[in-house]
Coordinates of C-alpha atoms in Angstrom, one line a residue:
M1 CA 60.4 -99.6 90.6
E2 CA 59.9 -98.9 86.9
C3 CA 56.2 -99.0 85.7
R4 CA 55.5 -100.2 82.2
R5 CA 52.2 -100.4 80.3
T6 CA 51.3 -101.7 76.8
A7 CA 48.9 -99.4 75.1
V8 CA 47.1 -101.0 72.2
I9 CA 46.4 -98.2 69.7
K10 CA 44.3 -98.5 66.6
L11 CA 45.7 -96.5 63.7
D12 CA 44.0 -94.3 61.2
T13 CA 46.2 -94.9 58.1
P14 CA 46.2 -92.3 55.3
E15 CA 45.1 -93.2 51.8
G16 CA 47.7 -95.2 50.0
A17 CA 49.7 -96.1 53.1
D18 CA 48.3 -99.6 53.5
A19 CA 50.5 -101.0 50.7
S20 CA 53.6 -99.5 52.1
L21 CA 53.0 -100.8 55.6
R22 CA 52.1 -104.3 54.3
E23 CA 55.4 -104.5 52.3
T24 CA 57.4 -103.2 55.2
V25 CA 56.0 -106.0 57.4
E26 CA 56.6 -108.6 54.8
Q27 CA 60.2 -107.5 54.4
F28 CA 60.6 -107.4 58.2
K29 CA 59.4 -111.0 58.4
H30 CA 61.9 -111.9 55.7
C31 CA 64.7 -110.5 57.8
A32 CA 63.5 -112.4 60.9
N33 CA 63.0 -115.7 59.2
T34 CA 66.3 -115.5 57.3
A35 CA 68.1 -114.8 60.5
S36 CA 66.2 -117.6 62.3
E37 CA 67.3 -120.0 59.6
W38 CA 71.0 -118.9 59.8
C39 CA 71.1 -118.8 63.6
W40 CA 69.3 -122.1 64.1
H41 CA 71.7 -124.1 61.8
G42 CA 74.6 -121.9 62.9
D43 CA 78.3 -122.4 62.2
D44 CA 79.9 -125.8 62.6
G45 CA 76.6 -127.3 63.9
Y46 CA 76.2 -124.8 66.7
H47 CA 73.2 -122.5 67.2
V48 CA 74.1 -118.8 67.1
T49 CA 72.7 -116.8 70.0
S50 CA 74.9 -113.7 69.6
K51 CA 73.2 -110.6 68.2
A52 CA 76.5 -109.1 67.2
K53 CA 77.6 -112.3 65.3
A54 CA 74.3 -112.6 63.6
E55 CA 74.3 -108.9 62.5
R56 CA 77.9 -109.2 61.2
A57 CA 76.9 -112.2 59.1
L58 CA 73.5 -111.0 57.8
Y59 CA 73.2 -107.2 58.0
D60 CA 74.8 -106.3 54.6
R61 CA 72.9 -109.2 52.8
L62 CA 69.5 -108.2 54.2
R63 CA 70.1 -104.5 53.5
D64 CA 70.6 -105.5 49.9
E65 CA 67.6 -107.8 49.8
T66 CA 65.2 -105.3 51.3
D67 CA 64.2 -101.7 51.2
L68 CA 64.1 -101.4 55.0
T69 CA 66.0 -98.9 57.0
A70 CA 69.1 -100.0 58.9
N71 CA 67.2 -100.0 62.2
L72 CA 64.4 -102.2 61.0
V73 CA 66.9 -104.8 59.5
Q74 CA 68.7 -104.9 62.9
K75 CA 65.4 -105.3 64.7
G76 CA 64.4 -108.2 62.5
I77 CA 67.7 -110.0 63.1
R78 CA 67.5 -109.4 66.9
R79 CA 64.0 -110.7 67.0
A80 CA 65.1 -114.0 65.5
V81 CA 68.1 -114.2 67.9
E82 CA 65.9 -113.9 70.9
A83 CA 63.6 -116.6 69.6
V84 CA 66.6 -118.9 68.9
K85 CA 67.9 -118.3 72.4
S86 CA 64.6 -119.4 73.9
G87 CA 64.7 -122.5 71.7
V88 CA 68.3 -123.3 72.8
E89 CA 67.1 -123.2 76.4
H90 CA 64.5 -125.8 75.6
L91 CA 67.1 -128.0 74.1
K92 CA 69.4 -127.7 77.1
R93 CA 66.5 -129.0 79.3
G94 CA 66.1 -131.9 77.0
E95 CA 62.8 -130.7 75.5
N96 CA 61.8 -131.0 71.9
T97 CA 61.7 -127.7 69.9
S98 CA 62.1 -126.5 66.3
Q99 CA 63.5 -123.5 64.4
P100 CA 61.4 -120.4 65.2
H101 CA 59.2 -119.2 62.3
F102 CA 57.6 -115.7 62.1
S103 CA 54.3 -115.6 60.3
A104 CA 52.4 -112.9 62.2
D105 CA 52.0 -109.6 60.3
S106 CA 54.1 -107.4 62.7
A107 CA 57.3 -105.4 62.9
V108 CA 59.2 -103.9 65.8
Y109 CA 59.8 -100.1 66.0
D110 CA 61.9 -98.0 68.4
K111 CA 62.6 -94.3 68.6
R112 CA 64.9 -94.4 65.6
S113 CA 62.4 -96.0 63.2
A114 CA 59.3 -94.3 64.7
T115 CA 58.5 -90.9 66.1
F116 CA 55.9 -91.2 68.8
H117 CA 53.5 -88.2 69.4
R118 CA 50.5 -88.0 71.7
D119 CA 48.0 -88.1 68.8
H120 CA 49.9 -89.7 66.0
V121 CA 53.0 -91.7 65.0
S122 CA 55.4 -91.4 62.2
L123 CA 56.6 -94.8 61.0
S124 CA 59.5 -95.7 58.7
T125 CA 58.4 -97.8 55.7
V126 CA 59.9 -99.1 52.5
D127 CA 58.5 -96.0 50.8
G128 CA 59.6 -93.4 53.4
R129 CA 57.8 -92.1 56.4
V130 CA 54.0 -92.6 57.0
E131 CA 52.1 -90.6 59.6
C132 CA 49.1 -92.3 61.2
D133 CA 46.7 -90.7 63.6
Y134 CA 45.6 -92.6 66.7
I135 CA 42.0 -93.8 67.2
L136 CA 41.4 -93.5 70.9
P137 CA 38.4 -93.9 73.3
D138 CA 36.9 -90.5 74.3
D139 CA 37.1 -91.4 78.0
S140 CA 40.4 -90.0 79.2
E141 CA 40.5 -92.7 82.0
T142 CA 40.1 -95.6 79.6
P143 CA 43.3 -97.3 78.3
P144 CA 45.0 -96.7 76.0
T145 CA 43.8 -93.0 76.1
K146 CA 44.8 -92.9 79.8
Y147 CA 48.5 -93.7 79.1
V148 CA 48.9 -92.0 75.7
S149 CA 47.6 -88.7 77.1
D150 CA 49.5 -88.9 80.3
E151 CA 52.8 -86.9 80.0
D152 CA 54.3 -89.1 82.8
F153 CA 54.2 -92.0 80.4
E154 CA 56.8 -92.0 77.7
F155 CA 56.9 -94.2 74.5
R156 CA 59.8 -96.7 74.5
M157 CA 59.1 -99.0 71.5
A158 CA 56.2 -100.6 69.7
H159 CA 55.0 -103.5 67.7
L160 CA 53.1 -102.6 64.5
Q161 CA 50.5 -105.3 63.9
Y162 CA 47.9 -105.9 61.2
R163 CA 44.8 -107.9 62.0
D164 CA 41.2 -108.1 60.8
G165 CA 41.8 -105.4 58.2
D166 CA 43.2 -102.8 60.6
W167 CA 46.6 -101.6 61.8
Y168 CA 47.4 -101.5 65.5
L169 CA 50.4 -100.1 67.5
H170 CA 51.2 -102.1 70.6
A171 CA 53.2 -99.4 72.3
S172 CA 55.4 -100.1 75.3
M173 CA 55.2 -97.2 77.7
R174 CA 57.2 -96.3 80.8
N175 CA 56.1 -94.1 83.7
V176 CA 58.9 -91.7 84.3
E177 CA 57.6 -90.8 87.8
A178 CA 57.4 -94.4 89.0
D179 CA 60.8 -94.3 90.7
E180 CA 59.6 -91.6 93.0
D181 CA 56.6 -93.6 94.3
P182 CA 56.8 -97.2 93.2
T183 CA 53.8 -98.3 95.3
E184 CA 51.6 -96.0 93.3
Y185 CA 52.0 -98.1 90.1
E186 CA 53.8 -101.3 90.8
Y187 CA 50.9 -103.5 91.6
K188 CA 48.0 -101.9 89.8
H189 CA 46.1 -103.6 87.0
R190 CA 48.4 -106.7 87.1
T191 CA 46.4 -109.6 85.6
V192 CA 46.8 -113.0 84.2
L193 CA 45.2 -114.8 81.2
G194 CA 44.2 -118.4 82.1
V195 CA 44.2 -120.9 79.2
D196 CA 42.6 -124.3 79.1
L197 CA 43.8 -126.8 76.4
G198 CA 41.5 -129.5 75.0
V199 CA 40.6 -131.9 72.2
N200 CA 37.4 -130.1 71.0
N201 CA 38.7 -126.6 71.7
L202 CA 42.4 -126.3 71.2
A203 CA 42.6 -123.4 73.6
V204 CA 40.0 -121.4 75.7
A205 CA 41.0 -118.2 77.4
S206 CA 39.6 -116.8 80.6
T207 CA 38.4 -113.8 78.6
G208 CA 35.9 -116.1 76.9
R209 CA 37.7 -116.4 73.6
F210 CA 37.7 -119.9 72.1
W211 CA 40.1 -121.5 69.5
S212 CA 38.3 -124.4 68.0
A213 CA 40.2 -127.7 67.3
D214 CA 37.9 -128.5 64.3
E215 CA 40.5 -127.6 61.7
F216 CA 43.3 -129.4 63.7
N217 CA 41.2 -132.5 64.1
H218 CA 40.0 -132.5 60.5
W219 CA 43.5 -132.5 59.1
R220 CA 44.6 -135.0 61.7
R221 CA 42.0 -137.5 60.4
E222 CA 42.7 -136.6 56.8
Y223 CA 46.4 -137.3 57.1
E224 CA 45.8 -140.5 59.0
K225 CA 43.6 -141.7 56.1
R226 CA 46.3 -140.9 53.6
R227 CA 48.9 -142.8 55.6
G228 CA 46.6 -145.7 56.0
S229 CA 45.9 -145.9 52.3
L230 CA 49.6 -145.8 51.5
Q231 CA 50.5 -148.4 54.1
Q232 CA 47.9 -150.8 52.5
C233 CA 49.5 -150.3 49.1
G234 CA 52.8 -151.5 50.4
S235 CA 54.9 -150.4 47.5
R236 CA 58.2 -148.6 47.8
Y237 CA 56.7 -145.6 46.2
A238 CA 53.9 -145.6 48.8
H239 CA 56.4 -145.8 51.7
E240 CA 58.4 -142.9 50.3
N241 CA 55.1 -140.9 50.1
I242 CA 54.3 -141.7 53.7
E243 CA 57.3 -139.6 54.7
S244 CA 56.1 -136.8 52.4
V245 CA 52.7 -136.9 53.9
G246 CA 54.2 -136.6 57.4
Q247 CA 56.2 -133.5 56.4
K248 CA 53.1 -131.8 55.0
E249 CA 51.1 -132.7 58.1
Y250 CA 53.8 -131.3 60.3
G251 CA 54.1 -128.1 58.3
R252 CA 50.3 -127.5 58.3
F253 CA 50.0 -127.9 62.0
E254 CA 53.0 -125.7 62.7
I255 CA 51.5 -122.8 60.8
H256 CA 48.1 -123.3 62.5
L257 CA 49.7 -123.4 66.0
H258 CA 51.8 -120.3 65.3
T259 CA 48.6 -118.5 64.4
V260 CA 46.9 -119.6 67.6
A261 CA 50.0 -118.6 69.6
N262 CA 50.0 -115.1 68.1
E263 CA 46.3 -114.6 68.8
L264 CA 46.7 -115.8 72.4
I265 CA 49.5 -113.2 72.9
E266 CA 47.4 -110.5 71.3
E267 CA 44.5 -111.4 73.7
A268 CA 46.9 -111.0 76.6
V269 CA 48.4 -107.7 75.4
E270 CA 45.0 -106.2 74.7
N271 CA 43.8 -107.1 78.2
D272 CA 46.9 -105.7 79.9
C273 CA 47.9 -109.2 81.2
S274 CA 51.5 -109.8 82.5
H275 CA 51.2 -113.6 82.4
I276 CA 49.6 -116.3 80.2
V277 CA 48.9 -119.3 82.4
F278 CA 48.7 -122.8 81.0
E279 CA 48.3 -126.1 82.8
D280 CA 51.4 -128.2 83.5
L281 CA 51.8 -130.4 80.5
T282 CA 53.9 -133.1 82.2
H283 CA 51.0 -135.4 82.8
I284 CA 48.7 -134.1 80.1
R285 CA 48.1 -137.6 78.7
E286 CA 46.6 -138.7 82.0
N287 CA 44.6 -135.5 82.4
I288 CA 43.1 -135.7 78.9
P289 CA 42.9 -139.4 78.2
E290 CA 41.0 -138.9 74.9
A291 CA 43.9 -136.8 73.5
T292 CA 45.9 -138.4 70.7
W293 CA 49.6 -138.0 70.3
H294 CA 48.8 -135.3 67.8
H295 CA 47.0 -133.3 70.5
I296 CA 49.8 -133.9 73.1
W297 CA 52.4 -132.7 70.6
G298 CA 50.2 -129.8 69.6
F299 CA 49.7 -128.6 73.2
R300 CA 53.4 -128.7 73.9
R301 CA 54.3 -126.9 70.7
L302 CA 51.7 -124.2 71.3
Y303 CA 53.1 -123.5 74.8
E304 CA 56.6 -123.3 73.3
Y305 CA 55.5 -120.8 70.7
V306 CA 53.7 -118.7 73.2
E307 CA 56.6 -118.8 75.6
Y308 CA 59.2 -117.4 73.3
K309 CA 56.9 -115.0 71.3
A310 CA 55.3 -113.5 74.5
K311 CA 58.7 -112.2 75.7
E312 CA 58.8 -109.7 72.9
H313 CA 55.6 -108.1 74.3
G314 CA 56.7 -108.2 78.0
V315 CA 54.4 -111.1 78.8
E316 CA 55.5 -114.3 80.5
A317 CA 54.1 -117.8 79.9
V318 CA 53.9 -120.0 82.9
Q319 CA 52.4 -123.4 83.9
V320 CA 50.5 -124.5 87.0
D321 CA 49.3 -127.8 88.5
P322 CA 46.0 -128.5 86.7
R323 CA 44.6 -130.7 89.5
N324 CA 40.8 -130.2 89.9
T325 CA 40.7 -127.2 87.5
S326 CA 38.0 -129.1 85.4
K327 CA 35.9 -130.1 88.4
R328 CA 36.2 -126.9 90.6
C329 CA 33.6 -124.2 90.4
S330 CA 35.4 -121.0 89.5
T331 CA 32.7 -119.0 91.3
C332 CA 32.3 -120.7 94.7
G333 CA 35.2 -123.2 94.7
F334 CA 33.1 -126.3 95.3
T335 CA 34.9 -129.3 93.7
H336 CA 33.0 -132.5 92.6
Y337 CA 33.2 -135.0 89.7
D338 CA 29.5 -134.4 89.0
N339 CA 30.1 -130.7 88.3
R340 CA 31.4 -131.5 84.8
N341 CA 29.5 -133.4 82.1
G342 CA 31.3 -133.3 78.8
E343 CA 31.5 -129.6 77.7
S344 CA 28.9 -128.5 80.2
F345 CA 29.6 -127.3 83.7
E346 CA 27.0 -127.0 86.5
C347 CA 28.1 -126.5 90.1
Q348 CA 26.2 -128.9 92.3
Q349 CA 26.4 -126.4 95.2
S350 CA 25.9 -122.9 93.7
G351 CA 24.2 -123.8 90.5
Y352 CA 26.7 -121.9 88.4
E353 CA 26.5 -123.0 84.8
N354 CA 28.9 -122.3 81.9
H355 CA 31.0 -124.0 79.3
A356 CA 33.3 -126.5 81.0
D357 CA 36.5 -125.4 79.2
Y358 CA 35.8 -121.7 80.0
N359 CA 35.3 -122.6 83.7
A360 CA 38.6 -124.5 83.6
S361 CA 40.5 -121.6 82.1
K362 CA 39.4 -119.3 85.0
N363 CA 40.5 -122.0 87.5
I364 CA 43.9 -122.3 85.8
G365 CA 44.4 -118.5 86.2
L366 CA 43.2 -118.7 89.8
Q367 CA 45.6 -121.6 90.4
Y368 CA 48.5 -119.3 89.6
L369 CA 47.3 -116.6 92.0
R370 CA 46.9 -119.2 94.8
R371 CA 50.5 -120.4 94.8
P372 CA 52.4 -120.3 98.1
Q373 CA 53.3 -116.7 98.9
K374 CA 56.8 -115.4 99.4
S375 CA 57.6 -112.4 101.5
S376 CA 59.2 -109.2 100.0
I377 CA 61.6 -106.9 101.8
S378 CA 58.7 -105.4 103.7
G379 CA 56.7 -108.6 104.2
V380 CA 53.8 -110.0 102.3
R381 CA 52.8 -107.6 99.6
T382 CA 49.2 -106.3 99.4
R383 CA 47.1 -104.1 97.2
R384 CA 44.2 -101.9 97.8
S385 CA 40.8 -103.1 96.4
A386 CA 38.2 -100.7 94.9
S387 CA 36.5 -100.6 98.3
G388 CA 39.6 -99.3 100.0
Q389 CA 40.4 -102.5 101.9
R390 CA 43.8 -104.1 101.8
R391 CA 44.2 -107.6 100.4
Q392 CA 47.1 -109.9 99.9
N393 CA 48.9 -110.0 96.6
A394 CA 49.1 -113.6 95.6
G395 CA 52.3 -115.3 94.4
D396 CA 55.9 -114.3 94.6
G397 CA 57.6 -110.9 94.3
G398 CA 55.1 -108.7 92.4
A399 CA 53.0 -111.5 90.9
P400 CA 49.6 -110.7 89.3
V401 CA 46.6 -110.3 91.5
D402 CA 43.6 -110.8 89.1
V403 CA 42.4 -113.2 86.4
R404 CA 41.1 -111.4 83.3
L405 CA 37.6 -112.2 82.2
N406 CA 35.5 -111.1 79.2
R407 CA 34.2 -108.3 81.4
G408 CA 36.0 -107.5 84.7
T409 CA 38.3 -109.7 86.7
L410 CA 38.4 -112.4 89.4
N411 CA 40.5 -111.8 92.4
V412 CA 42.4 -114.5 94.3
S413 CA 39.4 -115.2 96.5
G414 CA 37.2 -115.9 93.4
E415 CA 35.3 -112.6 93.8
Y416 CA 34.1 -111.0 90.6
V417 CA 35.1 -107.3 90.1
P418 CA 33.1 -105.6 87.3
P419 CA 34.8 -103.3 84.8
A420 CA 33.7 -100.1 86.5
S421 CA 35.3 -101.2 89.8
I422 CA 38.7 -102.2 88.4
E423 CA 41.5 -99.9 89.4
A424 CA 43.0 -97.9 86.6

């Protein structure tokens, strides 16, 4: 069994390189969005999901329009094709979706457009090659140092990302010795990121990161006011403007949701999570009665964006039954209506107190771990805990075994494992 890891490496960029990297990323996004537009509308009304067809149609044009190397142009086209494929699958299932749009400051590199070393990387840019040193933790057992310095792990490809004023390399690494001893690596450090959706907080992750819904709610109210004023006017001009307001509203929310989706995926990658777990959205209106149609649409769109974007990073988005996740104590499991009061959670049995949405996000992750188990070839899979005892690996065929928290993890039994005890 092949073992893969994602090493998130902060880069020390040389003086003057920032402008070259920024322009490279902008041109890469141009390639991806141009290809997305072409593939989504397709030929004769059909979506294009063939990489070869898209490259034949767009490669020469995009090479002329950009200063990117051939490989980066191809990667931009292929990134769009994969996203369109995901969108087509949604349409086949009768689900609403829209043309993929790429707004995150990132670009995809493989061994032809980047040369990966153990202490630095050489990246192809619009101005030639740029060499960036790695900024790594001193502790050799701490990721990403653990994987970057380990000769058994080889670089496969990477996503260059810009955020908060710094450049990062999300490097996909493969353990070349894993085939010889798959049990040594297959089930280590496999974790999920639980995500709770709500009206006051658009999303809350089990790592303790919150995405406030203030901006979303503000603009929802503003656009409702604008539509209301135009409807009262009653003129033909007003009715024409109502449609324009709707288009602006839709566009603003789309951009905001893309940003949240990108940050959720970054949170999962940085915490070495293999899955991002959401609540099942089928009955979301009943589960969150105070949610407006804007919220319901926003929740579904956010999941769609995470689902297709996460695949590029080797992360899978899944949904679980949300029953009792808001009323159950993530520490002791006691479930009662009185545990939750608005945004406050206080377990009536153990006394555990925390933000209600954060507690729910942990329960959503645990819900995925507690699914009915399936046997593998050798029976129910297990993993060894830090204490040396064997415990069952929840879920089917190699599913994750822990929920990622801000510090440490929760295992399937709800037991907290501090950072120092987590297996490397």
